[in-house]
Structure formats: structure tokens, C-alpha cells
CSV table of C-alpha atoms and ligand atoms in Angstrom, one decimal:
chain,number,residue,atom,x,y,z
A,519,MET,CA,-9.8,-26.8,4.0
A,520,GLU,CA,-7.8,-23.6,3.3
A,521,THR,CA,-6.8,-23.7,-0.3
A,522,GLU,CA,-3.3,-22.6,0.7
A,523,LEU,CA,-2.7,-26.0,2.2
A,524,LEU,CA,-3.1,-27.8,-1.1
A,525,LYS,CA,-0.1,-28.7,-3.2
A,526,GLU,CA,0.5,-26.9,-6.4
A,527,LYS,CA,0.4,-30.1,-8.5
A,528,PRO,CA,-3.2,-31.3,-9.1
A,529,ILE,CA,-4.0,-34.2,-6.9
A,530,ARG,CA,-5.9,-36.8,-8.9
A,531,GLN,CA,-9.1,-38.0,-7.3
A,532,GLY,CA,-10.6,-40.5,-9.7
A,533,ASN,CA,-10.8,-38.5,-12.9
A,534,THR,CA,-11.2,-35.1,-11.3
A,535,PRO,CA,-8.1,-33.1,-10.5
A,536,ALA,CA,-8.5,-31.5,-7.1
A,537,ARG,CA,-8.2,-27.8,-6.6
A,538,THR,CA,-4.8,-26.2,-6.2
A,539,VAL,CA,-3.7,-22.9,-4.6
A,540,TYR,CA,-3.8,-21.3,-8.0
A,541,ASP,CA,-7.3,-22.4,-8.9
A,542,LEU,CA,-10.2,-20.0,-8.7
A,543,THR,CA,-13.1,-22.4,-9.1
A,544,ASN,CA,-13.4,-25.9,-10.6
A,545,ASP,CA,-13.9,-24.3,-14.0
A,546,VAL,CA,-11.2,-21.7,-13.7
A,547,ALA,CA,-7.9,-23.5,-13.1
A,548,GLY,CA,-4.6,-21.8,-12.6
A,549,PHE,CA,-1.0,-23.0,-12.3
A,550,LYS,CA,2.4,-21.4,-11.9
A,551,ILE,CA,5.2,-21.6,-14.4
A,552,VAL,CA,8.4,-20.8,-12.5
A,553,PHE,CA,7.1,-17.4,-11.3
A,554,VAL,CA,4.1,-16.5,-13.6
A,555,ASN,CA,0.6,-17.9,-13.7
A,556,VAL,CA,-1.5,-19.2,-16.5
A,557,PHE,CA,-5.3,-19.8,-16.3
A,558,MET,CA,-7.6,-22.2,-18.1
A,559,VAL,CA,-11.3,-21.6,-18.2
A,560,GLY,CA,-13.6,-24.5,-18.9
A,561,LYS,CA,-15.3,-27.5,-17.4
A,562,GLN,CA,-12.6,-30.0,-16.4
A,563,GLN,CA,-13.6,-33.1,-18.4
A,564,PRO,CA,-12.2,-34.7,-21.6
A,565,GLY,CA,-13.5,-33.0,-24.7
A,566,SER,CA,-15.0,-29.9,-23.1
A,567,ARG,CA,-14.5,-26.5,-24.6
A,568,TRP,CA,-11.9,-24.3,-22.9
A,569,VAL,CA,-10.0,-21.0,-23.2
A,570,LEU,CA,-6.3,-20.3,-22.2
A,571,ILE,CA,-5.5,-17.0,-20.5
A,572,ASP,CA,-1.9,-16.0,-21.1
A,573,ALA,CA,0.9,-18.1,-22.4
A,574,GLY,CA,3.7,-18.3,-19.7
A,575,LEU,CA,7.4,-18.3,-20.2
A,576,LYS,CA,9.4,-19.3,-23.3
A,577,GLY,CA,10.0,-23.1,-23.2
A,578,SER,CA,6.8,-23.9,-21.2
A,579,ALA,CA,4.6,-25.0,-24.1
A,580,ALA,CA,5.0,-28.7,-23.2
A,581,ARG,CA,4.0,-28.0,-19.6
A,582,ILE,CA,1.0,-25.9,-20.7
A,583,GLN,CA,-0.1,-28.7,-23.1
A,584,ARG,CA,0.3,-31.3,-20.4
A,585,GLU,CA,-1.7,-29.3,-17.9
A,586,ALA,CA,-4.4,-28.8,-20.6
A,587,GLU,CA,-4.5,-32.6,-21.4
A,588,THR,CA,-4.9,-33.4,-17.7
A,589,ARG,CA,-8.0,-31.2,-17.5
A,590,PHE,CA,-9.6,-31.3,-20.9
A,591,GLY,CA,-8.3,-34.5,-22.5
A,592,GLU,CA,-5.9,-35.2,-25.4
A,593,PHE,CA,-6.1,-33.6,-28.8
A,594,ASN,CA,-8.4,-30.9,-27.4
A,595,PRO,CA,-6.9,-27.4,-28.2
A,596,PRO,CA,-8.5,-24.4,-26.6
A,597,GLN,CA,-11.2,-22.5,-28.4
A,598,ALA,CA,-9.2,-19.3,-28.0
A,599,ILE,CA,-6.2,-17.7,-26.2
A,600,VAL,CA,-6.7,-14.4,-24.4
A,601,LEU,CA,-3.7,-12.3,-23.5
A,602,THR,CA,-4.0,-10.0,-20.5
A,603,HIS,CA,-0.9,-8.2,-21.9
A,604,GLY,CA,2.2,-8.9,-23.9
A,605,HIS,CA,5.1,-9.0,-21.4
A,606,PHE,CA,7.7,-11.7,-22.0
A,607,ASP,CA,6.4,-13.8,-19.1
A,608,HIS,CA,2.8,-13.8,-20.4
A,609,VAL,CA,3.4,-14.6,-24.1
A,610,GLY,CA,6.6,-16.7,-23.9
A,611,ALA,CA,5.2,-20.0,-25.1
A,612,LEU,CA,2.6,-18.5,-27.5
A,613,SER,CA,4.4,-19.3,-30.8
A,614,GLU,CA,5.2,-22.8,-29.8
A,615,LEU,CA,1.6,-23.4,-28.7
A,616,LEU,CA,0.2,-22.0,-31.9
A,617,ASN,CA,2.5,-24.4,-33.8
A,618,ILE,CA,1.1,-27.3,-31.8
A,619,TRP,CA,-2.6,-26.2,-31.7
A,620,GLY,CA,-2.9,-24.6,-35.2
A,621,ASP,CA,-5.6,-22.1,-36.0
A,622,VAL,CA,-6.7,-20.9,-32.5
A,623,PRO,CA,-7.8,-17.3,-32.3
A,624,VAL,CA,-5.6,-15.1,-30.0
A,625,TYR,CA,-7.1,-11.9,-28.5
A,626,ALA,CA,-5.4,-8.8,-27.2
A,627,HIS,CA,-6.2,-5.1,-26.7
A,628,PRO,CA,-5.4,-2.9,-29.6
A,629,LEU,CA,-3.1,-0.7,-27.5
A,630,GLU,CA,-1.0,-3.9,-26.8
A,631,PHE,CA,-0.7,-4.7,-30.6
A,632,PRO,CA,2.5,-2.7,-31.3
A,633,TYR,CA,4.4,-4.9,-28.8
A,634,LEU,CA,2.8,-8.1,-30.2
A,635,THR,CA,3.2,-7.4,-33.9
A,636,GLY,CA,6.9,-6.3,-34.0
A,637,LYS,CA,6.2,-2.5,-34.2
A,638,SER,CA,7.5,-1.3,-30.8
A,639,SER,CA,9.4,-2.5,-27.8
A,640,TYR,CA,7.8,-1.9,-24.3
A,641,PRO,CA,9.2,1.1,-22.3
A,642,PRO,CA,12.3,-0.3,-20.7
A,643,PRO,CA,12.0,-1.7,-17.2
A,644,ASP,CA,13.1,0.6,-14.3
A,645,PRO,CA,15.7,-1.4,-12.3
A,646,GLY,CA,16.3,1.7,-10.1
A,647,ILE,CA,12.8,1.4,-8.7
A,648,GLY,CA,13.9,-0.5,-5.6
A,649,GLY,CA,12.0,-3.0,-3.6
A,650,GLY,CA,14.1,-6.1,-4.2
A,651,ALA,CA,16.4,-8.1,-6.3
A,652,MET,CA,13.7,-9.0,-8.9
A,653,ALA,CA,13.3,-5.3,-9.6
A,654,ALA,CA,17.0,-4.7,-9.6
A,655,LEU,CA,17.6,-7.5,-12.1
A,656,SER,CA,14.7,-6.4,-14.3
A,657,PHE,CA,17.1,-4.8,-16.8
A,658,VAL,CA,17.8,-8.3,-18.2
A,659,PHE,CA,14.0,-9.0,-18.9
A,660,PRO,CA,13.2,-8.9,-22.6
A,661,THR,CA,11.0,-6.0,-23.7
A,662,GLY,CA,10.4,-7.3,-27.2
A,663,PRO,CA,8.8,-6.5,-29.5
A,664,SER,CA,7.3,-10.0,-30.0
A,665,ASN,CA,5.9,-10.5,-33.5
A,666,PHE,CA,2.9,-12.8,-33.8
A,667,GLY,CA,1.8,-11.0,-37.0
A,668,ASP,CA,-1.8,-11.5,-38.0
A,669,ARG,CA,-2.3,-14.3,-35.5
A,670,ILE,CA,-3.5,-11.7,-33.0
A,671,GLN,CA,-7.0,-10.1,-33.2
A,672,THR,CA,-8.6,-7.3,-31.1
A,673,PHE,CA,-11.3,-7.9,-28.6
A,674,PRO,CA,-14.8,-7.3,-30.0
A,675,SER,CA,-15.9,-3.8,-29.2
A,676,ASP,CA,-18.7,-4.8,-26.8
A,677,GLY,CA,-16.0,-6.4,-24.5
A,678,PHE,CA,-17.3,-9.9,-24.8
A,679,ILE,CA,-15.4,-12.7,-26.6
A,680,PRO,CA,-17.6,-15.2,-28.4
A,681,GLU,CA,-15.5,-18.1,-26.9
A,682,LEU,CA,-16.0,-16.7,-23.3
A,683,PRO,CA,-19.5,-15.3,-23.3
A,684,ASP,CA,-19.8,-15.0,-19.5
A,685,TRP,CA,-16.7,-12.9,-19.2
A,686,ARG,CA,-16.3,-9.2,-19.6
A,687,VAL,CA,-13.0,-7.8,-20.9
A,688,ILE,CA,-12.0,-4.7,-18.9
A,689,HIS,CA,-9.2,-2.4,-20.0
A,690,THR,CA,-6.9,-1.9,-17.0
A,691,PRO,CA,-3.9,0.0,-18.3
A,692,GLY,CA,-1.0,1.3,-16.3
A,693,HIS,CA,1.2,-1.8,-16.0
A,694,SER,CA,1.1,-1.9,-19.8
A,695,PRO,CA,-0.9,0.3,-22.2
A,696,GLY,CA,-3.3,-2.4,-23.4
A,697,HIS,CA,-3.5,-4.4,-20.2
A,698,VAL,CA,-6.8,-6.1,-19.7
A,699,SER,CA,-8.5,-8.0,-16.9
A,700,LEU,CA,-11.4,-10.5,-17.2
A,701,PHE,CA,-14.5,-10.6,-15.0
A,702,ARG,CA,-17.3,-13.1,-14.7
A,703,GLU,CA,-20.3,-11.3,-13.2
A,704,LYS,CA,-22.4,-14.4,-12.2
A,705,ASP,CA,-19.9,-15.5,-9.5
A,706,LYS,CA,-17.7,-12.4,-9.4
A,707,ILE,CA,-14.6,-14.1,-10.4
A,708,LEU,CA,-11.7,-11.9,-11.6
A,709,ILE,CA,-8.6,-12.7,-13.6
A,710,ALA,CA,-6.6,-9.5,-13.0
A,711,GLY,CA,-3.4,-10.2,-15.0
A,712,ASP,CA,-0.7,-7.9,-13.6
A,713,ALA,CA,-3.1,-5.0,-12.7
A,714,PHE,CA,-2.4,-6.1,-9.1
A,715,THR,CA,-0.5,-9.1,-7.8
A,716,ALA,CA,-0.9,-11.6,-4.9
A,717,THR,CA,2.8,-11.6,-4.0
A,718,ASN,CA,5.6,-9.0,-3.8
A,719,GLN,CA,6.9,-9.5,-7.3
A,720,SER,CA,9.9,-7.2,-6.6
A,721,SER,CA,11.3,-9.6,-4.0
A,722,VAL,CA,13.0,-12.8,-5.1
A,723,ILE,CA,12.4,-14.4,-1.7
A,724,ASP,CA,8.6,-13.7,-1.9
A,725,VAL,CA,8.5,-14.9,-5.5
A,726,VAL,CA,10.2,-18.2,-4.5
A,727,THR,CA,8.1,-18.7,-1.4
A,728,GLN,CA,5.0,-17.3,-3.1
A,729,ARG,CA,4.2,-15.4,0.1
A,730,LYS,CA,0.6,-14.2,-0.1
A,731,GLU,CA,0.3,-10.5,0.1
A,732,LEU,CA,-1.7,-8.1,-2.0
A,733,HIS,CA,0.4,-5.7,-4.0
A,734,GLY,CA,0.1,-3.2,-6.9
A,735,PRO,CA,1.4,-4.2,-10.3
A,736,PRO,CA,5.0,-5.4,-10.6
A,737,THR,CA,6.9,-2.1,-10.2
A,738,TYR,CA,9.7,-2.5,-12.7
A,739,PHE,CA,7.5,-2.8,-15.8
A,740,THR,CA,4.7,-0.4,-14.8
A,741,CYS,CA,5.0,2.6,-17.1
A,742,ASP,CA,2.0,4.7,-16.0
A,743,TRP,CA,1.3,4.8,-12.3
A,744,ARG,CA,-1.7,7.1,-12.5
A,745,ALA,CA,-3.4,4.8,-14.9
A,746,ALA,CA,-2.4,1.8,-12.7
A,747,LYS,CA,-4.2,3.4,-9.7
A,748,LYS,CA,-7.3,4.0,-11.7
A,749,SER,CA,-7.3,0.4,-12.9
A,750,VAL,CA,-7.1,-1.0,-9.4
A,751,LYS,CA,-10.0,1.3,-8.3
A,752,LYS,CA,-12.0,0.1,-11.3
A,753,LEU,CA,-11.4,-3.6,-10.3
A,754,ALA,CA,-12.1,-2.9,-6.6
A,755,LYS,CA,-15.5,-1.4,-7.5
A,756,LEU,CA,-16.5,-4.8,-9.1
A,757,ASN,CA,-16.2,-6.3,-5.6
A,758,PRO,CA,-14.7,-9.6,-6.9
A,759,HIS,CA,-15.2,-12.6,-4.7
A,760,ALA,CA,-12.0,-14.4,-5.8
A,761,ALA,CA,-9.2,-13.3,-8.0
A,762,GLY,CA,-6.3,-14.8,-9.9
A,763,THR,CA,-3.3,-12.6,-10.8
A,764,GLY,CA,-0.3,-13.0,-12.9
A,765,HIS,CA,1.9,-13.6,-9.9
A,766,GLY,CA,1.1,-15.3,-6.6
A,767,VAL,CA,-1.6,-17.7,-5.4
A,768,ALA,CA,-5.3,-17.3,-6.0
A,769,LEU,CA,-7.1,-14.9,-3.6
A,770,HIS,CA,-10.2,-16.3,-1.8
A,771,GLY,CA,-12.1,-15.3,1.3
A,772,LYS,CA,-13.3,-12.1,3.0
A,773,ALA,CA,-9.9,-10.7,4.2
A,774,TRP,CA,-8.4,-10.1,0.8
A,775,ARG,CA,-11.6,-8.5,-0.5
A,776,GLN,CA,-11.3,-5.8,2.1
A,777,ASP,CA,-7.6,-5.5,1.4
A,778,LEU,CA,-8.3,-4.9,-2.3
A,779,GLN,CA,-10.6,-2.0,-1.3
A,780,ASN,CA,-7.8,-0.7,1.0
A,781,LEU,CA,-5.2,-1.1,-1.8
A,782,ALA,CA,-7.4,1.0,-4.1
A,783,GLU,CA,-7.8,3.7,-1.4
A,784,GLU,CA,-4.1,3.7,-0.3
A,785,PHE,CA,-2.6,3.0,-3.7
A,786,ASP,CA,-0.2,6.0,-3.7
A,787,ASP,CA,1.3,4.9,-0.3
A,788,ARG,CA,1.1,1.2,-0.8
A,789,ALA,CA,1.8,0.6,-4.5
A,790,THR,CA,3.3,3.6,-6.2
A,791,PRO,CA,7.1,3.7,-5.6
A,792,SER,CA,8.4,6.9,-4.1
A,793,ASN,CA,10.9,7.3,-6.9
A,794,GLY,CA,11.4,5.9,-10.4
A,795,ARG,CA,11.5,6.6,-14.1
A,796,TYR,CA,7.7,6.5,-14.6
A,797,VAL,CA,6.4,7.7,-11.2
A,798,ARG,CA,6.1,11.4,-11.9
A,799,GLN,CA,5.6,11.1,-15.6
A,800,PRO,CA,4.3,8.2,-17.6
A,801,ALA,CA,5.7,6.7,-20.8
A,802,LYS,CA,3.6,8.1,-23.6
A,803,THR,CA,2.2,5.4,-25.8
A,804,ASP,CA,-0.4,5.1,-28.5
A,805,GLU,CA,-1.6,2.5,-31.0
A,806,THR,CA,1.9,2.7,-32.7
A,807,GLY,CA,3.7,1.9,-29.5
A,808,VAL,CA,6.0,4.1,-27.4
A,809,VAL,CA,5.9,7.8,-28.4
A,810,GLU,CA,7.9,9.5,-25.7
A,811,MET,CA,9.7,8.4,-22.5
A,812,PRO,CA,10.7,10.3,-19.4
A,813,THR,CA,14.5,10.6,-18.9
A,814,PRO,CA,15.7,7.7,-16.6
A,815,VAL,CA,16.6,8.7,-13.0
A,816,SER,CA,20.1,7.1,-13.7
A,817,TYR,CA,20.6,9.9,-16.3
A,818,TYR,CA,20.3,12.6,-13.6
A,819,VAL,CA,22.5,10.5,-11.2
A,820,ALA,CA,25.1,10.2,-14.0
A,821,GLN,CA,24.8,14.0,-14.7
A,822,ALA,CA,25.2,14.9,-11.0
A,823,LEU,CA,28.2,12.6,-10.7
A,824,ALA,CA,29.8,14.1,-13.9
A,825,LEU,CA,29.2,17.6,-12.4
A,826,ALA,CA,30.8,16.6,-9.1
A,827,VAL,CA,33.8,15.1,-10.9
A,828,ALA,CA,34.2,18.2,-13.1
A,829,ALA,CA,34.0,20.4,-10.0
A,830,GLY,CA,36.6,18.3,-8.3
A,831,ILE,CA,39.0,18.5,-11.3
A,832,ALA,CA,38.4,22.3,-11.4
A,833,TRP,CA,39.2,22.6,-7.7
A,834,VAL,CA,42.5,20.6,-8.1
A,835,VAL,CA,43.5,22.6,-11.1
A,836,TRP,CA,42.7,25.9,-9.4
A,837,GLY,CA,44.6,24.8,-6.3
A,838,ARG,CA,47.7,23.9,-8.3
A,839,ASN,CA,47.7,27.2,-10.2
A,840,ARG,CA,47.5,29.3,-7.1
B,721,ZN,ZN1,3.5,-7.7,-16.8
B,722,ZN,ZN1,3.7,-10.6,-15.1
């Protein structure tokens, strides 16, 4: 059966929850919280060891805990939490979960640290980027910084986390400076975070209906489009068999695999917006956070309007004095 036909809520069959449209395999479960996905890696049976990937929206800790208990039993916190990046919709429930679960290691890329440890806000979203209401409304999205202090640790330098020994951490910057994806070589399963998405995240209608379509990273937050392109090329080269992304249903089957190759090839036309604050020039960032930002397009629009108004006033004054 096509996985798309399954309902989002796990269907209980005996003690084994059936696959959902967000699952990648029976040991890589996914689920959607309003509009963002969270993944749980581990054998779905009470007491088994598991790892949480991303931490959803603020206020979703109870839901995440419930989903975890359904799969891994009660009083069984994860071995670790891995953050693909620190945007508000990927770390929202983290503080609350750490309060519930206690001393669980949390991993993130060092270039994501400034936004997770209170040092820097993310470059502001670009609501003028076009593409839909979600993008237009992005100016209300929080950019942090979040501050999880010393609860966050960096990935080991070899790219392998002790709690997820089969998975390689791959730096895939562009959408955010320290964005990472996770890849399991043995069955070519990819958790891509927001490096690319499985629905058009700019469109409210597509987000609500979860219409399946391969897209580049969510446009409004992406602050380096050249890096984002390189990252998609890097992931396409891995030839993943299935992928879960931060937004949209899981991607299975041959057709999307070819489409990922196409997206990598046609990234400039398909993914990079024609205009926008970070399109020609990226936000410059380093391990301290944002260093320099391109002037927003709205500044030039305001400047042009101001010049036009000034010219109009000058023309009226000149006309009167003739
Ligand atoms: Zn994001
Ligand atoms: Zn996201």
C-alpha cells in the first residue's frame, strides 16, 4: 500500500504501531506537530534505546512525550536529542522536554551554537521573498536567540554520535549556518532537516494539505542560497532511498529520488528565489553568530519611494514658484 494512504495517527496493530506517512522505516518514526516534523530513531518496543531528532514547537512537549511512550514505553527517555538546526519550530519544546527527561545529551553543530546559547539572533526572515502567505507572514516568526546554555554539546569531530553509531552527521549549511542532516549508509536513509523539504513551505494551503512536492529549503529563513545549493548537491550525491524532512510527508520510491537529482541540478531555477534579501549576498556568520547582513530589499523600496515623494514635492514647489 502507498504510504500516503495511511493516516497520520499511528494505527495500533497488537502492540506495534503501523507506519504513518511521516515514517521512514519501522525504526525511524516521524510525526507532524502542526507544520513541522520530529523524528524518533530506535526499535519500537518498550524499553528500547532511542534518539529524538529535533524538538518541534513550543507547547508540544506533552505530545512528543506521548508519541515516545507509544513507541518506546513509559519512563524511557531518549539516549540523546539531535538538533538539525535551532529555528523556533525545531527547538520549541526542548526546554520542557529536558525538564521532563533530565540529563539527556543534546547535540548541535558549533556554527549553530550562537543561536542556541543566547549569543546571537538568526538573520531576520525575509517576508518579501514571495511564494505564499507563509513567507509573507514570516516576519512574526521568532528568531531567538534561544538559550539552552551548557545543555548543548557539539557533534564529535568524526561526525558520528555515540548514541547513533550507524548515522553520519553531515554539515548542510545554507538554510542556517550550522544546519546538519543525518544519513544511515546501510539502508540509505536520510533525515534532511530543512536542507530541502517535501512540501512548499511558503504556501499556507500546501502546508495545511501537506501536498507532496520536492522543494528547496524554506525560503524565508534561508540566509545563504549558494551554500544551500551546495548542501542539496551533497545530499543528492548520497543517493538516499528514503528521506524525512522538517516539513511535509516522508519521501519513498523511485520518482522522488530522481527528482532530488533534478532539484540539485536545477536548484537555481527551482529553489533559489529570483529576488530577496539573501539571494545575491548571504548573511555573514561565524561561531559568534551574525557578523554582517545585506541591506533588506524593503530598504531600497523605501528609499525609492522617499526619492519619488521628494521629487513630487520639488515639482509642486517649482510649479508654484513659476
Ligand atoms: Zn528551519
Ligand atoms: Zn523548519
